[in-house]
C-alpha positions as a Markdown table, in Angstrom:
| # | Residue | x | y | z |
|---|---|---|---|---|
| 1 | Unk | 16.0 | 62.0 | -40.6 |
| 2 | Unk | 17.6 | 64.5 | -43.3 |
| 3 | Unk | 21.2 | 63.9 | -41.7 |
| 4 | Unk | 20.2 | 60.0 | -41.4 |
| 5 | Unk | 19.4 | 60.4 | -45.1 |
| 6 | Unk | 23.1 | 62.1 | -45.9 |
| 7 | Unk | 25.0 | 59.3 | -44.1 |
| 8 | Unk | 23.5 | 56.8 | -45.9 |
| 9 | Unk | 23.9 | 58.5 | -49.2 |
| 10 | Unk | 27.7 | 58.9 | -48.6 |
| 11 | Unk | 28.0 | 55.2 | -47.3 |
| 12 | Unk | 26.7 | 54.2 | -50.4 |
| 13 | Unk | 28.6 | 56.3 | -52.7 |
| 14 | Unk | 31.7 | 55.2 | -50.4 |
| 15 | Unk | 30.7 | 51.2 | -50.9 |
| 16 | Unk | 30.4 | 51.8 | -55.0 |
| 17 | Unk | 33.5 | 53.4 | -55.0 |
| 18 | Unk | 35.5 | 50.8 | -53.2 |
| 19 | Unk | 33.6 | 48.1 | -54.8 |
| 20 | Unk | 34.2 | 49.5 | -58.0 |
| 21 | Unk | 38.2 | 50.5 | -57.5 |
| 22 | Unk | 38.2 | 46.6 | -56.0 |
| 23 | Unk | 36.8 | 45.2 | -59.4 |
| 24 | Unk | 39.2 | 47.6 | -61.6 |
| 25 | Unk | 42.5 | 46.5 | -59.6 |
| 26 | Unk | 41.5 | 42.9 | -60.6 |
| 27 | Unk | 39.6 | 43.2 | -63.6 |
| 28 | Unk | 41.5 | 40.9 | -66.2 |
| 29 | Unk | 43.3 | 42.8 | -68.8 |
| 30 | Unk | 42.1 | 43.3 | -72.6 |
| 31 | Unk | 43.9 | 42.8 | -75.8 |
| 32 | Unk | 42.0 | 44.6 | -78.8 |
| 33 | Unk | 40.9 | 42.8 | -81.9 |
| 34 | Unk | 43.8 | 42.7 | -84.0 |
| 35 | Unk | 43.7 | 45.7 | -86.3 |
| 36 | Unk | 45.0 | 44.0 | -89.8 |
| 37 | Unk | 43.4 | 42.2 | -92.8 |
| 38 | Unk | 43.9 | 38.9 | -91.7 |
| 39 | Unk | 42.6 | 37.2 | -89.2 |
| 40 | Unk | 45.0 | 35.1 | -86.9 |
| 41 | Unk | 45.3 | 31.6 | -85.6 |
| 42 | Unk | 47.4 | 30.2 | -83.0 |
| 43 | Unk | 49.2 | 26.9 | -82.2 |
| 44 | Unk | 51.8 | 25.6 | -80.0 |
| 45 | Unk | 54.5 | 23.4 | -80.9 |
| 46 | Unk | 56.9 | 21.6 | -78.6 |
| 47 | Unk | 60.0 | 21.0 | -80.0 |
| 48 | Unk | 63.8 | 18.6 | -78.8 |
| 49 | Unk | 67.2 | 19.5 | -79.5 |
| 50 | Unk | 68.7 | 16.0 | -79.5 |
| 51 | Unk | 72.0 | 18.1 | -80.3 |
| 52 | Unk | 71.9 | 19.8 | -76.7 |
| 53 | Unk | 71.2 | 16.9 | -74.4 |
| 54 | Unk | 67.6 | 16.4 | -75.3 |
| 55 | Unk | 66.9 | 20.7 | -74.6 |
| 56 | Unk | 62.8 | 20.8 | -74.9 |
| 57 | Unk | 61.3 | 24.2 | -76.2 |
| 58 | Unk | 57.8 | 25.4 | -76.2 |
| 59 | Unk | 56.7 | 27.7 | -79.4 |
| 60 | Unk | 54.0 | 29.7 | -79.7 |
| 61 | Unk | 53.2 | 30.4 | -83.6 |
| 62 | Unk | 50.8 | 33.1 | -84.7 |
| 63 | Unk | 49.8 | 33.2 | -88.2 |
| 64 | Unk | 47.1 | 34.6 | -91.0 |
| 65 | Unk | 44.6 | 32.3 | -90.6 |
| 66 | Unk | 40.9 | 32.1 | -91.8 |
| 67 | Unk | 39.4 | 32.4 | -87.7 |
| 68 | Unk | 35.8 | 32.1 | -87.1 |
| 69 | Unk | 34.6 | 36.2 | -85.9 |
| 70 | Unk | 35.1 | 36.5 | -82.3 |
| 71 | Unk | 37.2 | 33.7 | -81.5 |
| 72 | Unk | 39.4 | 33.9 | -78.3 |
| 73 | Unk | 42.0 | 31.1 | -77.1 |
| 74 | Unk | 43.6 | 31.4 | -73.5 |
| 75 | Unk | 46.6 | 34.1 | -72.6 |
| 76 | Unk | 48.2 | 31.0 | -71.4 |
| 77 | Unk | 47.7 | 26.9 | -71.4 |
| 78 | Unk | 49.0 | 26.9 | -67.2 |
| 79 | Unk | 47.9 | 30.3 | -65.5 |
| 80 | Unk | 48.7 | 28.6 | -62.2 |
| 81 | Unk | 52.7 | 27.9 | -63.3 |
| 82 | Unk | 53.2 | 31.8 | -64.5 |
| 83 | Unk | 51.5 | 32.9 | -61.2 |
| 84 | Unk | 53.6 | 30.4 | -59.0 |
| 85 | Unk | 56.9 | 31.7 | -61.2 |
| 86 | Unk | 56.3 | 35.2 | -61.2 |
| 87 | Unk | 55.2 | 35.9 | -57.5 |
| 88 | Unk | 58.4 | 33.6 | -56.4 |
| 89 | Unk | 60.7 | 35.3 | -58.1 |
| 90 | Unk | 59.4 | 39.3 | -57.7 |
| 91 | Unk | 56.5 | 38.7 | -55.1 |
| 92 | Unk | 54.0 | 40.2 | -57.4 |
| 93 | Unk | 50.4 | 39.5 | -55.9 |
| 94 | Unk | 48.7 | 36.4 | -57.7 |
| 95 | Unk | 45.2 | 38.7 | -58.1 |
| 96 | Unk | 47.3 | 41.0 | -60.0 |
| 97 | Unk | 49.7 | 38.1 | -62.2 |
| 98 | Unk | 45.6 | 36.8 | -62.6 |
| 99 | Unk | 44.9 | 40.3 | -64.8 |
| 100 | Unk | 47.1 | 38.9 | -67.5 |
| 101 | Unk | 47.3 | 35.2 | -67.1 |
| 102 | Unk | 43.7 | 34.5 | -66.8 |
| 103 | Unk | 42.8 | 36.6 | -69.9 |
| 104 | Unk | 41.8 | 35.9 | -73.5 |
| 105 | Unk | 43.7 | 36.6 | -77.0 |
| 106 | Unk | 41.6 | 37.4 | -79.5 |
| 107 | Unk | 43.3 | 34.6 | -81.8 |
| 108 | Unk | 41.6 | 31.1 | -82.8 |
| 109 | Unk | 43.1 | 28.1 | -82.0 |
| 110 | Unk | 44.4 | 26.1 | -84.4 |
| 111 | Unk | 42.6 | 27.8 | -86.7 |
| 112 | Unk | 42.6 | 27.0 | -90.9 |
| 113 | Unk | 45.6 | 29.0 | -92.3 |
| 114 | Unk | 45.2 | 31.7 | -95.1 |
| 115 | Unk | 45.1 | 31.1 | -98.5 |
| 116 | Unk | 46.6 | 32.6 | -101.7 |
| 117 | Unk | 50.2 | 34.1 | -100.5 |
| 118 | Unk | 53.6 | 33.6 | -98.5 |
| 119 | Unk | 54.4 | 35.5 | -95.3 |
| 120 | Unk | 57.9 | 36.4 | -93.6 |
| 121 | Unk | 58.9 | 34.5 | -90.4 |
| 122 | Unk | 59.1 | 36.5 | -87.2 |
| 123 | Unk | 61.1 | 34.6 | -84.6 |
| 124 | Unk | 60.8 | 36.4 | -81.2 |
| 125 | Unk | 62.1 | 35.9 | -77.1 |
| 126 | Unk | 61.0 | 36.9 | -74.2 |
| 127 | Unk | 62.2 | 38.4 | -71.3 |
| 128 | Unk | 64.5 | 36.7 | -68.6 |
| 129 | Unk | 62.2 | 34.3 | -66.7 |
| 130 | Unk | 59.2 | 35.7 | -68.9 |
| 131 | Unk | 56.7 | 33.6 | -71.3 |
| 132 | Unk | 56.0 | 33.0 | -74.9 |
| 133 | Unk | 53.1 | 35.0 | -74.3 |
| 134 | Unk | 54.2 | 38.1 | -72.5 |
| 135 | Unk | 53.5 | 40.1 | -76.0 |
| 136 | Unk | 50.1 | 39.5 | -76.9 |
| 137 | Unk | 49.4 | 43.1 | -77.2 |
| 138 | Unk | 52.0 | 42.8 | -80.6 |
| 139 | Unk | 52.4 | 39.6 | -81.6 |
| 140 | Unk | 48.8 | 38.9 | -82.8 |
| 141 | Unk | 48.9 | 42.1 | -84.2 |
| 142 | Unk | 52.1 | 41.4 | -86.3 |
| 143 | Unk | 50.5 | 38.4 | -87.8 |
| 144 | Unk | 47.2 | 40.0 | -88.8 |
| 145 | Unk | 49.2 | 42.6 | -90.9 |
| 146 | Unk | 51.1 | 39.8 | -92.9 |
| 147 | Unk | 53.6 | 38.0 | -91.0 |
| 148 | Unk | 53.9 | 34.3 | -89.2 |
| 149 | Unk | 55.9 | 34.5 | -85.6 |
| 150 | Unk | 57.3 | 32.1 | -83.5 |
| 151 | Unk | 57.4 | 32.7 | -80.7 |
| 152 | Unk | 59.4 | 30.6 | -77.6 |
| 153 | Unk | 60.0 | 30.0 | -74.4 |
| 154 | Unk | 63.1 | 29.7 | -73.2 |
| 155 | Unk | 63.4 | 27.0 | -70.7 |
| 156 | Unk | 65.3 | 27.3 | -67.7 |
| 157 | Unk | 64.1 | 31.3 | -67.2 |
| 158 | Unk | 60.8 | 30.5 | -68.2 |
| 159 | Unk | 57.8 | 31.4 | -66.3 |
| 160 | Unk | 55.3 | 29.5 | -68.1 |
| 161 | Unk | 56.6 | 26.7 | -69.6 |
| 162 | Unk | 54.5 | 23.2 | -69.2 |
| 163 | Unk | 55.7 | 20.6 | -71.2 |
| 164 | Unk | 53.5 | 17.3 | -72.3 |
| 165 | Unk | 55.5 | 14.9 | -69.8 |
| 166 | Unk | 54.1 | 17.7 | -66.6 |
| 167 | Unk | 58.0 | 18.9 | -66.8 |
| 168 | Unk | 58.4 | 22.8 | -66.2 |
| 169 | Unk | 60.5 | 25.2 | -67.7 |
| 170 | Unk | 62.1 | 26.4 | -65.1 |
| 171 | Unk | 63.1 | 29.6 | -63.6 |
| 172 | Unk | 66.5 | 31.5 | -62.5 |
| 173 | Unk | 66.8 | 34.4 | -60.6 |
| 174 | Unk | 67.9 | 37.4 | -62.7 |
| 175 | Unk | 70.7 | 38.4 | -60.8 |
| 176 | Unk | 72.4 | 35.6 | -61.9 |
| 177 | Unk | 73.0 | 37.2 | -64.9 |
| 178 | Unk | 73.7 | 40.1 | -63.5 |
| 179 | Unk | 76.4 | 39.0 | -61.0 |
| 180 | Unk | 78.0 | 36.2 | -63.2 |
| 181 | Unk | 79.2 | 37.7 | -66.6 |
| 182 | Unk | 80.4 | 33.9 | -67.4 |
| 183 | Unk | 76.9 | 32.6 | -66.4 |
| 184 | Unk | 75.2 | 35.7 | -68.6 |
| 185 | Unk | 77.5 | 34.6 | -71.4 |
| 186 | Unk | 76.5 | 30.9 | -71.2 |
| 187 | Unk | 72.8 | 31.9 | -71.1 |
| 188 | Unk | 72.9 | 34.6 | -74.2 |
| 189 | Unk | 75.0 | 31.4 | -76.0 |
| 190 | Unk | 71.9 | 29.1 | -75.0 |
| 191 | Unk | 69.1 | 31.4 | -76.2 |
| 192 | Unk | 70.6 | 31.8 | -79.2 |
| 193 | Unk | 71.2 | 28.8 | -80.3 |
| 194 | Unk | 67.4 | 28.3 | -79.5 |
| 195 | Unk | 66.7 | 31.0 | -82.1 |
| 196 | Unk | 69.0 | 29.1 | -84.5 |
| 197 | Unk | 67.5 | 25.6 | -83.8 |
| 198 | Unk | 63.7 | 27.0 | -83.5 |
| 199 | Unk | 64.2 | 28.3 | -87.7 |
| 200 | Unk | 65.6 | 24.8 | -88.4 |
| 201 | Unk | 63.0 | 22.9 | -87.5 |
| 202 | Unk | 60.7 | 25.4 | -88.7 |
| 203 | Unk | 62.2 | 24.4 | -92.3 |
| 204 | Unk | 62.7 | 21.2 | -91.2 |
| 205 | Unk | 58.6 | 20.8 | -90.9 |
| 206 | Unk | 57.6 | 23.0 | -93.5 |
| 207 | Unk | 59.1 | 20.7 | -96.0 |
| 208 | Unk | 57.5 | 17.5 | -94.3 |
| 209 | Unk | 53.9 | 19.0 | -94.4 |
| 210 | Unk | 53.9 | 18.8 | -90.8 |
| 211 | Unk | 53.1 | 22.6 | -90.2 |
| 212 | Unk | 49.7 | 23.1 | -91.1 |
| 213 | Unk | 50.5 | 26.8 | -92.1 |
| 214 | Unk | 53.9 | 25.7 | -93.4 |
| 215 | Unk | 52.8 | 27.0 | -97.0 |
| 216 | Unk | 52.6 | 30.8 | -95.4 |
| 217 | Unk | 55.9 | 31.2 | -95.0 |
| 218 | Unk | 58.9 | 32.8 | -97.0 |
| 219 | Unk | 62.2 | 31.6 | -95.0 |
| 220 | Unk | 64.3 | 34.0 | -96.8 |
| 221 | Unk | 62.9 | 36.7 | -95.3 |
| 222 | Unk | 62.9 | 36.3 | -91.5 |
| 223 | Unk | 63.5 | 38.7 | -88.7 |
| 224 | Unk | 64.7 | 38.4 | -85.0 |
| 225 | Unk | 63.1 | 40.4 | -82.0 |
| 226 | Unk | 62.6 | 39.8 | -78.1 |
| 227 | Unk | 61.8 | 42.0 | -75.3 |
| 228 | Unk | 64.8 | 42.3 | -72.6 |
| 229 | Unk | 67.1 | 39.5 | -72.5 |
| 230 | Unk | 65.4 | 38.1 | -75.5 |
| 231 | Unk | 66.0 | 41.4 | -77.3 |
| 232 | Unk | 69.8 | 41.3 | -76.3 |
| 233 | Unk | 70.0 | 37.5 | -77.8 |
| 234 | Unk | 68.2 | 38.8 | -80.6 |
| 235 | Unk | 71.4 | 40.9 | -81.7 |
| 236 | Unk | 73.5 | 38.0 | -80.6 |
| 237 | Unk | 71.6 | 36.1 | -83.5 |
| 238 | Unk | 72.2 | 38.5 | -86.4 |
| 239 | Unk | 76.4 | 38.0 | -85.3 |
| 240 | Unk | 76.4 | 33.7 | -85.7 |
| 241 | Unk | 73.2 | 33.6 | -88.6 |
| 242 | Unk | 72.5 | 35.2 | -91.8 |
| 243 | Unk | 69.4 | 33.7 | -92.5 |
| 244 | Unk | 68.0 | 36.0 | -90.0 |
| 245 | Unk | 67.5 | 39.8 | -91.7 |
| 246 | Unk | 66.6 | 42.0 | -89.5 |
| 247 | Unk | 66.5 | 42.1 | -85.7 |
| 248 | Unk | 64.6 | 44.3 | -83.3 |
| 249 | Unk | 65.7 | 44.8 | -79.4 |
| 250 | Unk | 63.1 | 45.9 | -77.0 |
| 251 | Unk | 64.6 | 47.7 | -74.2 |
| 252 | Unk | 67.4 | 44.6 | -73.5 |
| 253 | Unk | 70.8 | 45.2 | -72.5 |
| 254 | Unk | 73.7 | 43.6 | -74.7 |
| 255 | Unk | 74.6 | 40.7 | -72.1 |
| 256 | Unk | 77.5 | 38.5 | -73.4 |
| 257 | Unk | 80.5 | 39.1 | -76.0 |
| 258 | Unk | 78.8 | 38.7 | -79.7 |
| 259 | Unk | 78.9 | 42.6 | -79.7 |
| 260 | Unk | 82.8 | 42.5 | -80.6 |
| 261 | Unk | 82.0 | 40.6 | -83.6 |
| 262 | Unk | 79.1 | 42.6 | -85.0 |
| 263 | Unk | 76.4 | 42.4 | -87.6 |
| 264 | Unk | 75.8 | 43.8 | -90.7 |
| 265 | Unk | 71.7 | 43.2 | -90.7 |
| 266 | Unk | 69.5 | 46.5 | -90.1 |
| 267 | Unk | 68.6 | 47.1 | -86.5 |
| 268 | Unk | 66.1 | 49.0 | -84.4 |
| 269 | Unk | 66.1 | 49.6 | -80.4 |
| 270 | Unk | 63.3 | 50.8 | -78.8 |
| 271 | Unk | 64.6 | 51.9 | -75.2 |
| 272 | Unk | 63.1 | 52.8 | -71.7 |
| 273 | Unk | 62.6 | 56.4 | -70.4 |
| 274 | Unk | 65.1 | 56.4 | -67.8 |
| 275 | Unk | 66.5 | 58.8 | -64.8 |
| 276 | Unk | 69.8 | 60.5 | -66.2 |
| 277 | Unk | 72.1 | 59.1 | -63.3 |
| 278 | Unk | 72.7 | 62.5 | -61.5 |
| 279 | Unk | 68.8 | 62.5 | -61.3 |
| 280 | Unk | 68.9 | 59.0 | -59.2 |
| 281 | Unk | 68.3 | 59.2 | -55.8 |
| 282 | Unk | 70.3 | 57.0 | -53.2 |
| 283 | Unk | 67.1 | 54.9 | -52.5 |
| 284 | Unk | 66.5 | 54.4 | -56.4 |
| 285 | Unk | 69.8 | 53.5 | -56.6 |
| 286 | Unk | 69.3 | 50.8 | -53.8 |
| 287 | Unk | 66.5 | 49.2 | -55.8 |
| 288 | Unk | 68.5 | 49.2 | -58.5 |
| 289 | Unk | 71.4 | 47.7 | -56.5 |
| 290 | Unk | 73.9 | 49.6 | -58.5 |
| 291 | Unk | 76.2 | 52.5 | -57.2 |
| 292 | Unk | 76.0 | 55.5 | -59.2 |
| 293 | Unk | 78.7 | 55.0 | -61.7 |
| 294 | Unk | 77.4 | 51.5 | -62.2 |
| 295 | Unk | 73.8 | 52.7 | -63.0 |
| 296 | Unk | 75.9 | 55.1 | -65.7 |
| 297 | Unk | 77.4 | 52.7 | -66.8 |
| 298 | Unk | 75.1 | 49.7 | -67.3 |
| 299 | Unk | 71.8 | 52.2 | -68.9 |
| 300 | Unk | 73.9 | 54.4 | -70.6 |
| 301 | Unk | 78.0 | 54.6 | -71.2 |
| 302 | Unk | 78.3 | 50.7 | -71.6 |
| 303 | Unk | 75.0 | 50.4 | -73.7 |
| 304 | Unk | 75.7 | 52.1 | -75.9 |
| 305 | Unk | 79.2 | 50.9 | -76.7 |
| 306 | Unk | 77.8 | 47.8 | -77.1 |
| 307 | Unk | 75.3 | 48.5 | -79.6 |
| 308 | Unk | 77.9 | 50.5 | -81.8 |
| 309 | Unk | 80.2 | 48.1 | -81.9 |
| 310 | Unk | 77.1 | 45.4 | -82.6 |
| 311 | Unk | 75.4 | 47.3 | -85.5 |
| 312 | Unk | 78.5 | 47.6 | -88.0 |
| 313 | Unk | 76.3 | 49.2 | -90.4 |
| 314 | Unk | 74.0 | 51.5 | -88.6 |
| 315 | Unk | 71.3 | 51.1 | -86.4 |
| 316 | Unk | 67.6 | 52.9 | -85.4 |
| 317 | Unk | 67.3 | 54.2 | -82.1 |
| 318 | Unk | 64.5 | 55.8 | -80.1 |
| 319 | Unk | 63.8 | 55.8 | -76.4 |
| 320 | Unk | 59.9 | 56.4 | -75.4 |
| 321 | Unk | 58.9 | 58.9 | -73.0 |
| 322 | Unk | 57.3 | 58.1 | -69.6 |
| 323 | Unk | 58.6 | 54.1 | -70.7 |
| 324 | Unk | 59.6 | 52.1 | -68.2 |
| 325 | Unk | 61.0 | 48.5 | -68.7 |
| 326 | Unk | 57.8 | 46.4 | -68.9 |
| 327 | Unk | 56.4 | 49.3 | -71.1 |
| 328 | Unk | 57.2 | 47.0 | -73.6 |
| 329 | Unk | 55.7 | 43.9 | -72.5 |
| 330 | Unk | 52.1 | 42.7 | -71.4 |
| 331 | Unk | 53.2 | 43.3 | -67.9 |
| 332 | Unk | 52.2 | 46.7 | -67.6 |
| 333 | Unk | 48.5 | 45.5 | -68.2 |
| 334 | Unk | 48.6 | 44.2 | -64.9 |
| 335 | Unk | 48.8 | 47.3 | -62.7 |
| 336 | Unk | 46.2 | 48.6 | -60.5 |
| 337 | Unk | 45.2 | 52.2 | -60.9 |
| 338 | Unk | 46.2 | 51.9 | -64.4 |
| 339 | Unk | 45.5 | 55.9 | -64.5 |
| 340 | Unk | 48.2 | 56.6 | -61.8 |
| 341 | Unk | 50.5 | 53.5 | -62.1 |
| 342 | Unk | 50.5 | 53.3 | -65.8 |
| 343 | Unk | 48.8 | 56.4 | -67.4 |
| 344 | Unk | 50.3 | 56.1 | -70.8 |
| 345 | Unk | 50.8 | 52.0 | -71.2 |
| 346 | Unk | 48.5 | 51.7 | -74.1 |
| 347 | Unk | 50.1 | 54.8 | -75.9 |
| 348 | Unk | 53.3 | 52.7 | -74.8 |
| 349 | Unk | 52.2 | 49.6 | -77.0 |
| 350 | Unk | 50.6 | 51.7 | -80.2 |
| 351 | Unk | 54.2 | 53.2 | -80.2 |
| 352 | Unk | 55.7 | 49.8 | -79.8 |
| 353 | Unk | 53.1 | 48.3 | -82.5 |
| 354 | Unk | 54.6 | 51.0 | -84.9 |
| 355 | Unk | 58.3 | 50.8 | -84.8 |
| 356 | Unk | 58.2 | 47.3 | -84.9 |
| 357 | Unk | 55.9 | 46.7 | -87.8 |
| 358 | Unk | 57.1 | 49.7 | -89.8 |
| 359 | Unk | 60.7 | 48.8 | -88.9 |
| 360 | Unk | 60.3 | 44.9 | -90.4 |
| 361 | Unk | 57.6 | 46.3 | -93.5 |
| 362 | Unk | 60.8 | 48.5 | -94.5 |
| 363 | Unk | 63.4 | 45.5 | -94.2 |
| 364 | Unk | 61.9 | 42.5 | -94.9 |
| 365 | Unk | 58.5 | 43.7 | -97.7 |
| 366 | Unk | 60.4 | 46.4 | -99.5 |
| 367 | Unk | 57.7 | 49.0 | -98.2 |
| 368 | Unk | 58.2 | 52.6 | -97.7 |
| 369 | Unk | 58.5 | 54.3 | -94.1 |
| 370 | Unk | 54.7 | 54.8 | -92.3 |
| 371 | Unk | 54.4 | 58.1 | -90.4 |
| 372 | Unk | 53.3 | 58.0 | -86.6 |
| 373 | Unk | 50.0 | 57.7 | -85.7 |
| 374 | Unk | 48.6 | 61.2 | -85.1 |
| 375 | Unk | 49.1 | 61.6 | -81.1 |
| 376 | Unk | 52.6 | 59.9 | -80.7 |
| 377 | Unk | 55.0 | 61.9 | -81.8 |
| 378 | Unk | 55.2 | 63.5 | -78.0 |
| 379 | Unk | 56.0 | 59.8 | -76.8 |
| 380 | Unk | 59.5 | 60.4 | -78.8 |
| 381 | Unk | 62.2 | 61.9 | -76.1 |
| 382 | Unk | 65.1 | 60.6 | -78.3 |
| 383 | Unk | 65.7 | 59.6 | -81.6 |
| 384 | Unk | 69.4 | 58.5 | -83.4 |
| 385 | Unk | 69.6 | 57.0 | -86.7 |
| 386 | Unk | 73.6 | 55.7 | -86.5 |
| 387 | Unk | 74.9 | 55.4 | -90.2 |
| 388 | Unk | 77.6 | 52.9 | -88.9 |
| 389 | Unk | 81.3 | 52.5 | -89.1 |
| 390 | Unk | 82.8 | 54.5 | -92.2 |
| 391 | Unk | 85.0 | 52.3 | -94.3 |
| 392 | Unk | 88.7 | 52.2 | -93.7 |
């Protein structure tokens, strides 16, 4: 009876164990409360470039915004298209693409903008093939300490994308761009003349009326940031249009040729953690499908040529311990056995928080430099402040 007794016990803990690691492998993912003053509202806009053939954008704004306590709106308007996308293109299982897709924002929708004061313009990009979403652990966080963003999606590598007619975005494998520096060229032209066209119509409306929280925003002090590809058409930006002030890249590298003309706008990189390429071993190399020279090459020799020829007057750089690419995305949200596939992602995104808002406080309010938050400064493997080109 006793050793009846003991096998039932341990079946049991066994079946609340498994049910339990079950639930926590799909449990959807949560964004905190934003931590600023304001609250935050979000809307989405769908704009036409009658200039490029009729191109259609989808743009996500969040703002300051008098939201109701506790509001939530949805990660994303089509879960099903960003699941279909996603697990096409890297076979990531739906259940997991579900953790992130299928979650709430702790934003209100169209919600009544704020009152009393003007805000600068954030205009940010996502990742090749990623969504205007894929940052909600920062951009609601952005606007609730003072700033409006736009953010779009990119259509054509977009995973998410669902326009009012039922036409998609669309989506193209990334080693197009890695395999076609003509094609990668075209593509960083594209996005940003999206960035460009996105902050004219954003005038364009506030001056109509037509922007509900067009009376937020200060256009002459606007920034440029994206994750990945975005981040690398972000710098593209800053070479072909002044209005933007200040761009940020987020672990993106410098695809097409606006590098040999430069910029003279203050810049921040925020850069992955990884393998030196005499660390690589011949299988990480497969994944990467790059020989050894051309891993050295692309993460480190060619990099950084490009941003030093970009940033003619100086740039921030720091790359983040244990960071991997998606480290600075939402993506990482979505792993199972968060404390063995991602032990350090929400350290990743305080970090990521940080240098991005201190970085545009600095450039674009005139505020002084914040110190870390107590508990980061081990995240910091490498830090360069380039002064830029000297005078000749």
């Amino acid at each position: 009876m006793k050793i009846k007794k003991k096998v039932w016990a341990i079946l049991g803990v066994t079946a609340l164990v498994l049910t339990t690691t079950a639930f926590t492998a799909v449990k959807k993912a949560a964004f905190p409360k934003p931590s600023g003053p304001h609250s935050v509202g979000t809307l989405q806009v769908e704009l036409r470039d009658d200039s490029r053939a009729g191109r259609k954008l989808l743009v996500q704004f969040y703002y300051p915004a008098q939201a109701e306590p506790g509001a939530i709106s949805p990660y994303t308007t089509h879960p099903e298209q960003m699941e279909e996308n996603l697990n096409a293109l890297y076979g990531v299982p739906r259940p997991l693409l579900r953790k992130i897709t299928r979650a709430t924002v702790p934003v209100q929708l169209n919600a009544e903008p704020a009152a009393g004061r003007q805000f600068p313009l954030l205009v940010f990009s996502h990742g090749y093939n990623g969504a205007r979403s894929q940052n909600s652990f920062l951009l609601p966080e952005l606007a609730s300490q003072g700033y409006v963003i736009a953010s779009i999606e990119h259509t054509g590598a977009s995973s998410g994308a669902v326009f009012q007619d039922g036409s998609r975005g669309g989506i193209t494998p990334f080693d197009s761009l890695m395999s076609n520096e003509a094609f990668s060229n075209q593509e960083i032209e594209k996005w940003t003349l999206d960035q460009s066209f996105v902050l004219d119509q954003i005038e364009t409306l506030s001056r109509s009326g037509a922007l509900s929280f067009g009376h937020l925003l200060d256009l002459e002090r606007v920034g440029a940031f994206g994750h990945s590809f975005g981040g690398a058409t972000s710098a593209a930006t800053l070479t072909r249009d002044a209005r933007f002030r200040a761009g940020i890249n987020l672990d993106g590298f410098y695809f097409g040729d606006y590098y040999k003309t430069g910029f003279s706008q203050p810049f921040l990189e925020l850069r992955a953690d990884n393998k030196r390429p005499e660390e690589m071993t011949d299988q990480e190399l497969k994944e990467w499908k790059f020989t050894r020279e051309q891993y050295r090459d692309f993460l480190f020799d060619e990099w950084g040529r490009r941003i030093g020829s970009y940033a003619r007057k100086g740039y921030e750089s720091y790359t983040i311990r244990y960071a991997n690419h998606m480290s600075f995305s939402d993506f990482s949200l979505m792993m199972p056995f968060a404390f063995l596939t991602a032990p350090h992602r929400r350290e990743h995104h305080r970090i990521t928080i940080h240098f991005v808002l201190d970085f545009f406080n600095r450039n674009l309010k005139g505020a002084a430099s914040a110190e870390l938050p107590e508990g980061l400064d081990s995240y910091i493997r490498n830090q360069a402040i380039n002064k830029g080109r000297k005078a000749s």
